mmCIF file with all atom_site columns, C-alpha atoms in Angstrom:
data_model
loop_
_atom_site.group_PDB
_atom_site.id
_atom_site.type_symbol
_atom_site.label_atom_id
_atom_site.label_alt_id
_atom_site.label_comp_id
_atom_site.label_asym_id
_atom_site.label_entity_id
_atom_site.label_seq_id
_atom_site.pdbx_PDB_ins_code
_atom_site.Cartn_x
_atom_site.Cartn_y
_atom_site.Cartn_z
_atom_site.occupancy
_atom_site.B_iso_or_equiv
_atom_site.pdbx_formal_charge
_atom_site.auth_seq_id
_atom_site.auth_comp_id
_atom_site.auth_asym_id
_atom_site.auth_atom_id
_atom_site.pdbx_PDB_model_num
ATOM 1   C CA . MET I 1 1   ? 3.395   14.025  -5.821  1.00 0.00 ? 1   MET I CA 1
ATOM 2   C CA . SER I 1 2   ? 4.718   17.306  -7.058  1.00 0.00 ? 2   SER I CA 1
ATOM 3   C CA . GLY I 1 3   ? 4.844   17.574  -10.798 1.00 0.00 ? 3   GLY I CA 1
ATOM 4   C CA . LYS I 1 4   ? 2.439   14.675  -11.233 1.00 0.00 ? 4   LYS I CA 1
ATOM 5   C CA . GLN I 1 5   ? -1.161  14.878  -12.298 1.00 0.00 ? 5   GLN I CA 1
ATOM 6   C CA . LYS I 1 6   ? -3.616  14.650  -9.404  1.00 0.00 ? 6   LYS I CA 1
ATOM 7   C CA . PRO I 1 7   ? -7.038  13.061  -9.792  1.00 0.00 ? 7   PRO I CA 1
ATOM 8   C CA . ASN I 1 8   ? -8.854  16.252  -8.814  1.00 0.00 ? 8   ASN I CA 1
ATOM 9   C CA . ARG I 1 9   ? -11.189 16.870  -11.735 1.00 0.00 ? 9   ARG I CA 1
ATOM 10  C CA . SER I 1 10  ? -13.860 14.226  -11.185 1.00 0.00 ? 10  SER I CA 1
ATOM 11  C CA . LEU I 1 11  ? -14.989 11.423  -8.923  1.00 0.00 ? 11  LEU I CA 1
ATOM 12  C CA . GLU I 1 12  ? -14.432 9.007   -11.802 1.00 0.00 ? 12  GLU I CA 1
ATOM 13  C CA . GLU I 1 13  ? -10.783 9.998   -11.984 1.00 0.00 ? 13  GLU I CA 1
ATOM 14  C CA . LEU I 1 14  ? -10.389 9.770   -8.192  1.00 0.00 ? 14  LEU I CA 1
ATOM 15  C CA . PHE I 1 15  ? -11.898 6.278   -8.061  1.00 0.00 ? 15  PHE I CA 1
ATOM 16  C CA . GLU I 1 16  ? -9.773  5.239   -11.020 1.00 0.00 ? 16  GLU I CA 1
ATOM 17  C CA . TYR I 1 17  ? -6.694  6.296   -9.085  1.00 0.00 ? 17  TYR I CA 1
ATOM 18  C CA . ALA I 1 18  ? -7.794  4.753   -5.782  1.00 0.00 ? 18  ALA I CA 1
ATOM 19  C CA . MET I 1 19  ? -8.646  1.395   -7.359  1.00 0.00 ? 19  MET I CA 1
ATOM 20  C CA . ALA I 1 20  ? -5.383  1.308   -9.287  1.00 0.00 ? 20  ALA I CA 1
ATOM 21  C CA . MET I 1 21  ? -3.335  2.207   -6.203  1.00 0.00 ? 21  MET I CA 1
ATOM 22  C CA . GLU I 1 22  ? -4.970  -0.471  -4.046  1.00 0.00 ? 22  GLU I CA 1
ATOM 23  C CA . ARG I 1 23  ? -4.621  -3.099  -6.799  1.00 0.00 ? 23  ARG I CA 1
ATOM 24  C CA . GLU I 1 24  ? -0.962  -2.258  -7.306  1.00 0.00 ? 24  GLU I CA 1
ATOM 25  C CA . ALA I 1 25  ? -0.318  -2.492  -3.550  1.00 0.00 ? 25  ALA I CA 1
ATOM 26  C CA . ALA I 1 26  ? -1.978  -5.935  -3.494  1.00 0.00 ? 26  ALA I CA 1
ATOM 27  C CA . ARG I 1 27  ? 0.087   -7.077  -6.474  1.00 0.00 ? 27  ARG I CA 1
ATOM 28  C CA . ARG I 1 28  ? 3.291   -5.794  -4.887  1.00 0.00 ? 28  ARG I CA 1
ATOM 29  C CA . TYR I 1 29  ? 2.603   -7.632  -1.626  1.00 0.00 ? 29  TYR I CA 1
ATOM 30  C CA . THR I 1 30  ? 1.999   -10.819 -3.635  1.00 0.00 ? 30  THR I CA 1
ATOM 31  C CA . GLN I 1 31  ? 5.297   -10.250 -5.431  1.00 0.00 ? 31  GLN I CA 1
ATOM 32  C CA . LEU I 1 32  ? 7.064   -9.722  -2.097  1.00 0.00 ? 32  LEU I CA 1
ATOM 33  C CA . SER I 1 33  ? 5.498   -12.900 -0.726  1.00 0.00 ? 33  SER I CA 1
ATOM 34  C CA . ASP I 1 34  ? 6.893   -14.831 -3.681  1.00 0.00 ? 34  ASP I CA 1
ATOM 35  C CA . MET I 1 35  ? 10.319  -13.219 -3.181  1.00 0.00 ? 35  MET I CA 1
ATOM 36  C CA . MET I 1 36  ? 10.388  -14.181 0.498   1.00 0.00 ? 36  MET I CA 1
ATOM 37  C CA . ALA I 1 37  ? 9.399   -17.755 -0.345  1.00 0.00 ? 37  ALA I CA 1
ATOM 38  C CA . GLN I 1 38  ? 12.301  -17.932 -2.807  1.00 0.00 ? 38  GLN I CA 1
ATOM 39  C CA . HIS I 1 39  ? 14.656  -16.687 -0.091  1.00 0.00 ? 39  HIS I CA 1
ATOM 40  C CA . ASN I 1 40  ? 13.410  -19.346 2.321   1.00 0.00 ? 40  ASN I CA 1
ATOM 41  C CA . ASN I 1 41  ? 11.810  -16.821 4.660   1.00 0.00 ? 41  ASN I CA 1
ATOM 42  C CA . PRO I 1 42  ? 8.405   -18.505 5.164   1.00 0.00 ? 42  PRO I CA 1
ATOM 43  C CA . GLU I 1 43  ? 7.357   -16.185 8.000   1.00 0.00 ? 43  GLU I CA 1
ATOM 44  C CA . MET I 1 44  ? 7.684   -13.155 5.743   1.00 0.00 ? 44  MET I CA 1
ATOM 45  C CA . ALA I 1 45  ? 6.183   -14.965 2.750   1.00 0.00 ? 45  ALA I CA 1
ATOM 46  C CA . ASP I 1 46  ? 3.095   -15.652 4.848   1.00 0.00 ? 46  ASP I CA 1
ATOM 47  C CA . PHE I 1 47  ? 3.094   -12.109 6.217   1.00 0.00 ? 47  PHE I CA 1
ATOM 48  C CA . PHE I 1 48  ? 3.160   -10.533 2.743   1.00 0.00 ? 48  PHE I CA 1
ATOM 49  C CA . ARG I 1 49  ? 0.466   -12.940 1.574   1.00 0.00 ? 49  ARG I CA 1
ATOM 50  C CA . ARG I 1 50  ? -1.749  -11.690 4.408   1.00 0.00 ? 50  ARG I CA 1
ATOM 51  C CA . MET I 1 51  ? -0.925  -8.075  3.505   1.00 0.00 ? 51  MET I CA 1
ATOM 52  C CA . ALA I 1 52  ? -1.930  -8.792  -0.112  1.00 0.00 ? 52  ALA I CA 1
ATOM 53  C CA . ASP I 1 53  ? -5.241  -10.170 1.155   1.00 0.00 ? 53  ASP I CA 1
ATOM 54  C CA . VAL I 1 54  ? -5.783  -6.985  3.180   1.00 0.00 ? 54  VAL I CA 1
ATOM 55  C CA . GLU I 1 55  ? -5.072  -4.834  0.129   1.00 0.00 ? 55  GLU I CA 1
ATOM 56  C CA . TRP I 1 56  ? -7.498  -6.880  -1.999  1.00 0.00 ? 56  TRP I CA 1
ATOM 57  C CA . LEU I 1 57  ? -10.088 -6.180  0.702   1.00 0.00 ? 57  LEU I CA 1
ATOM 58  C CA . HIS I 1 58  ? -9.294  -2.469  0.269   1.00 0.00 ? 58  HIS I CA 1
ATOM 59  C CA . VAL I 1 59  ? -9.879  -2.850  -3.481  1.00 0.00 ? 59  VAL I CA 1
ATOM 60  C CA . TYR I 1 60  ? -13.270 -4.373  -2.705  1.00 0.00 ? 60  TYR I CA 1
ATOM 61  C CA . ASN I 1 61  ? -14.087 -1.591  -0.215  1.00 0.00 ? 61  ASN I CA 1
ATOM 62  C CA . VAL I 1 62  ? -13.229 1.166   -2.709  1.00 0.00 ? 62  VAL I CA 1
ATOM 63  C CA . GLY I 1 63  ? -15.449 -0.620  -5.236  1.00 0.00 ? 63  GLY I CA 1
ATOM 64  C CA . GLU I 1 64  ? -18.290 -0.696  -2.721  1.00 0.00 ? 64  GLU I CA 1
ATOM 65  C CA . ILE I 1 65  ? -17.919 3.022   -2.027  1.00 0.00 ? 65  ILE I CA 1
ATOM 66  C CA . ARG I 1 66  ? -17.854 3.682   -5.771  1.00 0.00 ? 66  ARG I CA 1
ATOM 67  C CA . ARG I 1 67  ? -21.142 1.790   -6.185  1.00 0.00 ? 67  ARG I CA 1
ATOM 68  C CA . GLU I 1 68  ? -22.611 3.525   -3.114  1.00 0.00 ? 68  GLU I CA 1
ATOM 69  C CA . VAL I 1 69  ? -22.023 6.979   -4.619  1.00 0.00 ? 69  VAL I CA 1
ATOM 70  C CA . GLY I 1 70  ? -23.067 5.930   -8.118  1.00 0.00 ? 70  GLY I CA 1
ATOM 71  C CA . VAL I 1 71  ? -19.775 6.239   -9.983  1.00 0.00 ? 71  VAL I CA 1
ATOM 72  C CA . PRO I 1 72  ? -19.875 3.982   -13.069 1.00 0.00 ? 72  PRO I CA 1
ATOM 73  C CA . GLU I 1 73  ? -18.057 0.650   -12.878 1.00 0.00 ? 73  GLU I CA 1
ATOM 74  C CA . ASN I 1 74  ? -16.510 0.858   -16.329 1.00 0.00 ? 74  ASN I CA 1
ATOM 75  C CA . ILE I 1 75  ? -13.453 2.589   -14.955 1.00 0.00 ? 75  ILE I CA 1
ATOM 76  C CA . GLY I 1 76  ? -10.286 1.578   -16.786 1.00 0.00 ? 76  GLY I CA 1
ATOM 77  C CA . LYS I 1 77  ? -6.663  1.594   -15.841 1.00 0.00 ? 77  LYS I CA 1
ATOM 78  C CA . ALA I 1 78  ? -5.029  4.577   -14.185 1.00 0.00 ? 78  ALA I CA 1
ATOM 79  C CA . LYS I 1 79  ? -3.864  7.246   -16.543 1.00 0.00 ? 79  LYS I CA 1
ATOM 80  C CA . PRO I 1 80  ? -0.133  7.829   -16.960 1.00 0.00 ? 80  PRO I CA 1
ATOM 81  C CA . GLY I 1 81  ? 1.259   10.434  -14.617 1.00 0.00 ? 81  GLY I CA 1
ATOM 82  C CA . LEU I 1 82  ? -0.793  9.553   -11.565 1.00 0.00 ? 82  LEU I CA 1
ATOM 83  C CA . GLY I 1 83  ? 2.311   8.356   -9.714  1.00 0.00 ? 83  GLY I CA 1
ATOM 84  C CA . LEU I 1 84  ? 1.136   4.933   -8.594  1.00 0.00 ? 84  LEU I CA 1
ATOM 85  C CA . ASP I 1 85  ? 4.602   3.997   -7.419  1.00 0.00 ? 85  ASP I CA 1
ATOM 86  C CA . GLY I 1 86  ? 4.080   6.608   -4.731  1.00 0.00 ? 86  GLY I CA 1
ATOM 87  C CA . ALA I 1 87  ? 1.550   6.431   -1.982  1.00 0.00 ? 87  ALA I CA 1
ATOM 88  C CA . GLU I 1 88  ? 0.798   2.864   -0.927  1.00 0.00 ? 88  GLU I CA 1
ATOM 89  C CA . VAL I 1 89  ? 3.119   0.774   -3.069  1.00 0.00 ? 89  VAL I CA 1
ATOM 90  C CA . LEU I 1 90  ? 6.271   -0.571  -1.412  1.00 0.00 ? 90  LEU I CA 1
ATOM 91  C CA . ASP I 1 91  ? 9.474   -0.608  -3.419  1.00 0.00 ? 91  ASP I CA 1
ATOM 92  C CA . VAL I 1 92  ? 11.013  -4.082  -3.668  1.00 0.00 ? 92  VAL I CA 1
ATOM 93  C CA . LEU I 1 93  ? 14.416  -2.449  -3.178  1.00 0.00 ? 93  LEU I CA 1
ATOM 94  C CA . ASP I 1 94  ? 13.378  -1.503  0.368   1.00 0.00 ? 94  ASP I CA 1
ATOM 95  C CA . ILE I 1 95  ? 12.896  -5.161  1.301   1.00 0.00 ? 95  ILE I CA 1
ATOM 96  C CA . HIS I 1 96  ? 15.691  -7.287  2.761   1.00 0.00 ? 96  HIS I CA 1
ATOM 97  C CA . TYR I 1 97  ? 15.449  -11.036 2.311   1.00 0.00 ? 97  TYR I CA 1
ATOM 98  C CA . LEU I 1 98  ? 16.113  -11.603 6.045   1.00 0.00 ? 98  LEU I CA 1
ATOM 99  C CA . GLN I 1 99  ? 13.801  -8.924  7.339   1.00 0.00 ? 99  GLN I CA 1
ATOM 100 C CA . HIS I 1 100 ? 11.243  -9.479  10.055  1.00 0.00 ? 100 HIS I CA 1
ATOM 101 C CA . PRO I 1 101 ? 7.563   -8.526  10.203  1.00 0.00 ? 101 PRO I CA 1
ATOM 102 C CA . TYR I 1 102 ? 8.547   -5.447  12.222  1.00 0.00 ? 102 TYR I CA 1
ATOM 103 C CA . HIS I 1 103 ? 10.445  -4.063  9.221   1.00 0.00 ? 103 HIS I CA 1
ATOM 104 C CA . ALA I 1 104 ? 7.659   -4.795  6.751   1.00 0.00 ? 104 ALA I CA 1
ATOM 105 C CA . LEU I 1 105 ? 5.025   -3.300  9.027   1.00 0.00 ? 105 LEU I CA 1
ATOM 106 C CA . THR I 1 106 ? 7.114   -0.170  9.508   1.00 0.00 ? 106 THR I CA 1
ATOM 107 C CA . LEU I 1 107 ? 7.476   0.218   5.733   1.00 0.00 ? 107 LEU I CA 1
ATOM 108 C CA . ALA I 1 108 ? 3.800   -0.506  5.132   1.00 0.00 ? 108 ALA I CA 1
ATOM 109 C CA . ARG I 1 109 ? 2.889   2.075   7.767   1.00 0.00 ? 109 ARG I CA 1
ATOM 110 C CA . GLN I 1 110 ? 5.078   4.706   6.079   1.00 0.00 ? 110 GLN I CA 1
ATOM 111 C CA . HIS I 1 111 ? 3.337   4.050   2.768   1.00 0.00 ? 111 HIS I CA 1
ATOM 112 C CA . GLU I 1 112 ? -0.122  4.193   4.327   1.00 0.00 ? 112 GLU I CA 1
ATOM 113 C CA . GLU I 1 113 ? 0.866   7.540   5.867   1.00 0.00 ? 113 GLU I CA 1
ATOM 114 C CA . ARG I 1 114 ? 1.877   8.713   2.398   1.00 0.00 ? 114 ARG I CA 1
ATOM 115 C CA . ALA I 1 115 ? -1.580  7.723   1.166   1.00 0.00 ? 115 ALA I CA 1
ATOM 116 C CA . VAL I 1 116 ? -3.129  9.736   4.036   1.00 0.00 ? 116 VAL I CA 1
ATOM 117 C CA . SER I 1 117 ? -1.028  12.739  3.036   1.00 0.00 ? 117 SER I CA 1
ATOM 118 C CA . PHE I 1 118 ? -1.913  12.334  -0.628  1.00 0.00 ? 118 PHE I CA 1
ATOM 119 C CA . TYR I 1 119 ? -5.655  12.260  0.026   1.00 0.00 ? 119 TYR I CA 1
ATOM 120 C CA . THR I 1 120 ? -5.454  15.021  2.658   1.00 0.00 ? 120 THR I CA 1
ATOM 121 C CA . ASP I 1 121 ? -3.566  17.264  0.236   1.00 0.00 ? 121 ASP I CA 1
ATOM 122 C CA . LEU I 1 122 ? -6.070  16.446  -2.489  1.00 0.00 ? 122 LEU I CA 1
ATOM 123 C CA . ALA I 1 123 ? -8.969  17.246  -0.153  1.00 0.00 ? 123 ALA I CA 1
ATOM 124 C CA . GLY I 1 124 ? -7.443  20.674  0.396   1.00 0.00 ? 124 GLY I CA 1
ATOM 125 C CA . SER I 1 125 ? -6.599  21.444  -3.208  1.00 0.00 ? 125 SER I CA 1
ATOM 126 C CA . ALA I 1 126 ? -9.166  19.823  -5.509  1.00 0.00 ? 126 ALA I CA 1
ATOM 127 C CA . GLU I 1 127 ? -11.414 22.194  -7.374  1.00 0.00 ? 127 GLU I CA 1
ATOM 128 C CA . ASN I 1 128 ? -14.362 19.788  -7.372  1.00 0.00 ? 128 ASN I CA 1
ATOM 129 C CA . GLU I 1 129 ? -16.285 19.630  -4.051  1.00 0.00 ? 129 GLU I CA 1
ATOM 130 C CA . GLU I 1 130 ? -17.282 15.974  -4.617  1.00 0.00 ? 130 GLU I CA 1
ATOM 131 C CA . VAL I 1 131 ? -13.621 15.077  -5.088  1.00 0.00 ? 131 VAL I CA 1
ATOM 132 C CA . ARG I 1 132 ? -12.639 17.012  -1.951  1.00 0.00 ? 132 ARG I CA 1
ATOM 133 C CA . ALA I 1 133 ? -15.298 15.209  0.099   1.00 0.00 ? 133 ALA I CA 1
ATOM 134 C CA . MET I 1 134 ? -14.328 11.764  -1.223  1.00 0.00 ? 134 MET I CA 1
ATOM 135 C CA . ALA I 1 135 ? -10.625 12.526  -0.731  1.00 0.00 ? 135 ALA I CA 1
ATOM 136 C CA . ARG I 1 136 ? -11.403 13.325  2.928   1.00 0.00 ? 136 ARG I CA 1
ATOM 137 C CA . ARG I 1 137 ? -13.227 9.998   3.208   1.00 0.00 ? 137 ARG I CA 1
ATOM 138 C CA . PHE I 1 138 ? -10.314 8.119   1.615   1.00 0.00 ? 138 PHE I CA 1
ATOM 139 C CA . ALA I 1 139 ? -7.868  9.939   3.930   1.00 0.00 ? 139 ALA I CA 1
ATOM 140 C CA . GLY I 1 140 ? -9.923  8.711   6.883   1.00 0.00 ? 140 GLY I CA 1
ATOM 141 C CA . ASP I 1 141 ? -9.866  5.162   5.525   1.00 0.00 ? 141 ASP I CA 1
ATOM 142 C CA . GLU I 1 142 ? -6.090  5.336   5.135   1.00 0.00 ? 142 GLU I CA 1
ATOM 143 C CA . GLU I 1 143 ? -5.772  6.700   8.691   1.00 0.00 ? 143 GLU I CA 1
ATOM 144 C CA . ALA I 1 144 ? -7.693  3.632   9.869   1.00 0.00 ? 144 ALA I CA 1
ATOM 145 C CA . HIS I 1 145 ? -5.184  1.467   7.973   1.00 0.00 ? 145 HIS I CA 1
ATOM 146 C CA . VAL I 1 146 ? -2.328  3.242   9.798   1.00 0.00 ? 146 VAL I CA 1
ATOM 147 C CA . ARG I 1 147 ? -3.994  2.562   13.163  1.00 0.00 ? 147 ARG I CA 1
ATOM 148 C CA . GLU I 1 148 ? -4.445  -1.107  12.231  1.00 0.00 ? 148 GLU I CA 1
ATOM 149 C CA . LEU I 1 149 ? -0.764  -1.387  11.334  1.00 0.00 ? 149 LEU I CA 1
ATOM 150 C CA . ASP I 1 150 ? 0.087   0.243   14.683  1.00 0.00 ? 150 ASP I CA 1
ATOM 151 C CA . ARG I 1 151 ? -1.893  -2.514  16.416  1.00 0.00 ? 151 ARG I CA 1
ATOM 152 C CA . TRP I 1 152 ? 0.011   -5.141  14.418  1.00 0.00 ? 152 TRP I CA 1
ATOM 153 C CA . LEU I 1 153 ? 3.343   -3.462  15.215  1.00 0.00 ? 153 LEU I CA 1
ATOM 154 C CA . ALA I 1 154 ? 2.603   -3.768  18.935  1.00 0.00 ? 154 ALA I CA 1
ATOM 155 C CA . HIS I 1 155 ? 2.954   -7.559  18.512  1.00 0.00 ? 155 HIS I CA 1
ATOM 156 C CA . TYR I 1 156 ? 6.332   -7.446  16.748  1.00 0.00 ? 156 TYR I CA 1
ATOM 157 C CA . PRO I 1 157 ? 9.265   -6.001  18.691  1.00 0.00 ? 157 PRO I CA 1
ATOM 158 C CA . LYS I 1 158 ? 12.100  -4.326  16.847  1.00 0.00 ? 158 LYS I CA 1
ATOM 159 C CA . PRO I 1 159 ? 14.724  -6.990  16.028  1.00 0.00 ? 159 PRO I CA 1
ATOM 160 C CA . GLU I 1 160 ? 18.108  -6.788  17.685  1.00 0.00 ? 160 GLU I CA 1
ATOM 161 C CA . GLU I 1 161 ? 21.205  -5.506  15.893  1.00 0.00 ? 161 GLU I CA 1
ATOM 162 C CA . GLY I 1 162 ? 22.628  -8.038  13.478  1.00 0.00 ? 162 GLY I CA 1
ATOM 163 C CA . TRP I 1 163 ? 19.253  -9.337  12.303  1.00 0.00 ? 163 TRP I CA 1
ATOM 164 C CA . ASP I 1 164 ? 20.535  -9.039  8.729   1.00 0.00 ? 164 ASP I CA 1
ATOM 165 C CA . ASP I 1 165 ? 23.824  -10.910 9.249   1.00 0.00 ? 165 ASP I CA 1
ATOM 166 C CA . ASP I 1 166 ? 24.081  -13.817 6.837   1.00 0.00 ? 166 ASP I CA 1
ATOM 167 C CA . PRO I 1 167 ? 27.308  -15.827 6.743   1.00 0.00 ? 167 PRO I CA 1
ATOM 168 C CA . ASP I 1 168 ? 26.231  -17.272 3.376   1.00 0.00 ? 168 ASP I CA 1
ATOM 169 C CA . PRO I 1 169 ? 24.381  -14.518 1.485   1.00 0.00 ? 169 PRO I CA 1
ATOM 170 C CA . PRO I 1 170 ? 22.774  -15.216 -1.872  1.00 0.00 ? 170 PRO I CA 1
ATOM 171 C CA . ASN I 1 171 ? 24.927  -14.702 -4.931  1.00 0.00 ? 171 ASN I CA 1
ATOM 172 C CA . GLU I 1 172 ? 24.109  -11.681 -7.060  1.00 0.00 ? 172 GLU I CA 1
ATOM 173 C CA . LEU I 1 173 ? 24.028  -11.922 -10.818 1.00 0.00 ? 173 LEU I CA 1
ATOM 174 C CA . GLU I 1 174 ? 26.501  -9.606  -12.468 1.00 0.00 ? 174 GLU I CA 1
#
C-alpha cells in the first residue's frame, strides 16, 4: 500500500476502511458469481455466492466489534486513497471462466494474506495506540480467514493440466 493513505489516525478511520474493504469483497464475490453463471459454470457461481455470504458475515462482525468498542455507527464511505482494490478484493481479470474452486480458493487466500499483511504493517506503524491494537485484532481475524480457506482448500485438489482447454471459447467483443 505504498504511496496510499493508511487509516492510522483514528479508530473511526480504521473501521471505515475495514467496513468498506469487507463490503467491496462481498460485492466482488457476488459479481464473480454472476459472471460464472453467465459462463455456465454453476459450481463456481455457487462457490462465489457462498464466498459473498462469508464476506457479508465479516461485514457484520466488523460492525459488531465497532459497536463493542464504542465507535459511532455513522461512518460513511471510505475516503479516496485508501486502496480498496488492494487487500481483500479479487480482480475480475484474475478469474478464468472455466476455473475450479481450487483456483478461486488460492486467489482468495492470497488476498486474505494481503489483508493480514496490511493490518500487521498498520499495527507496527500507526501512531495511535488504539489503532495499533485494533489493527492487531483485525490481523488476527484475517489470519483466521486464511486458516479457514486452508481447510476448504484441503477438499479441492489442484486440477490437472488442461483444465482451461475449451474447444469453443466465448467470443470476445472487439
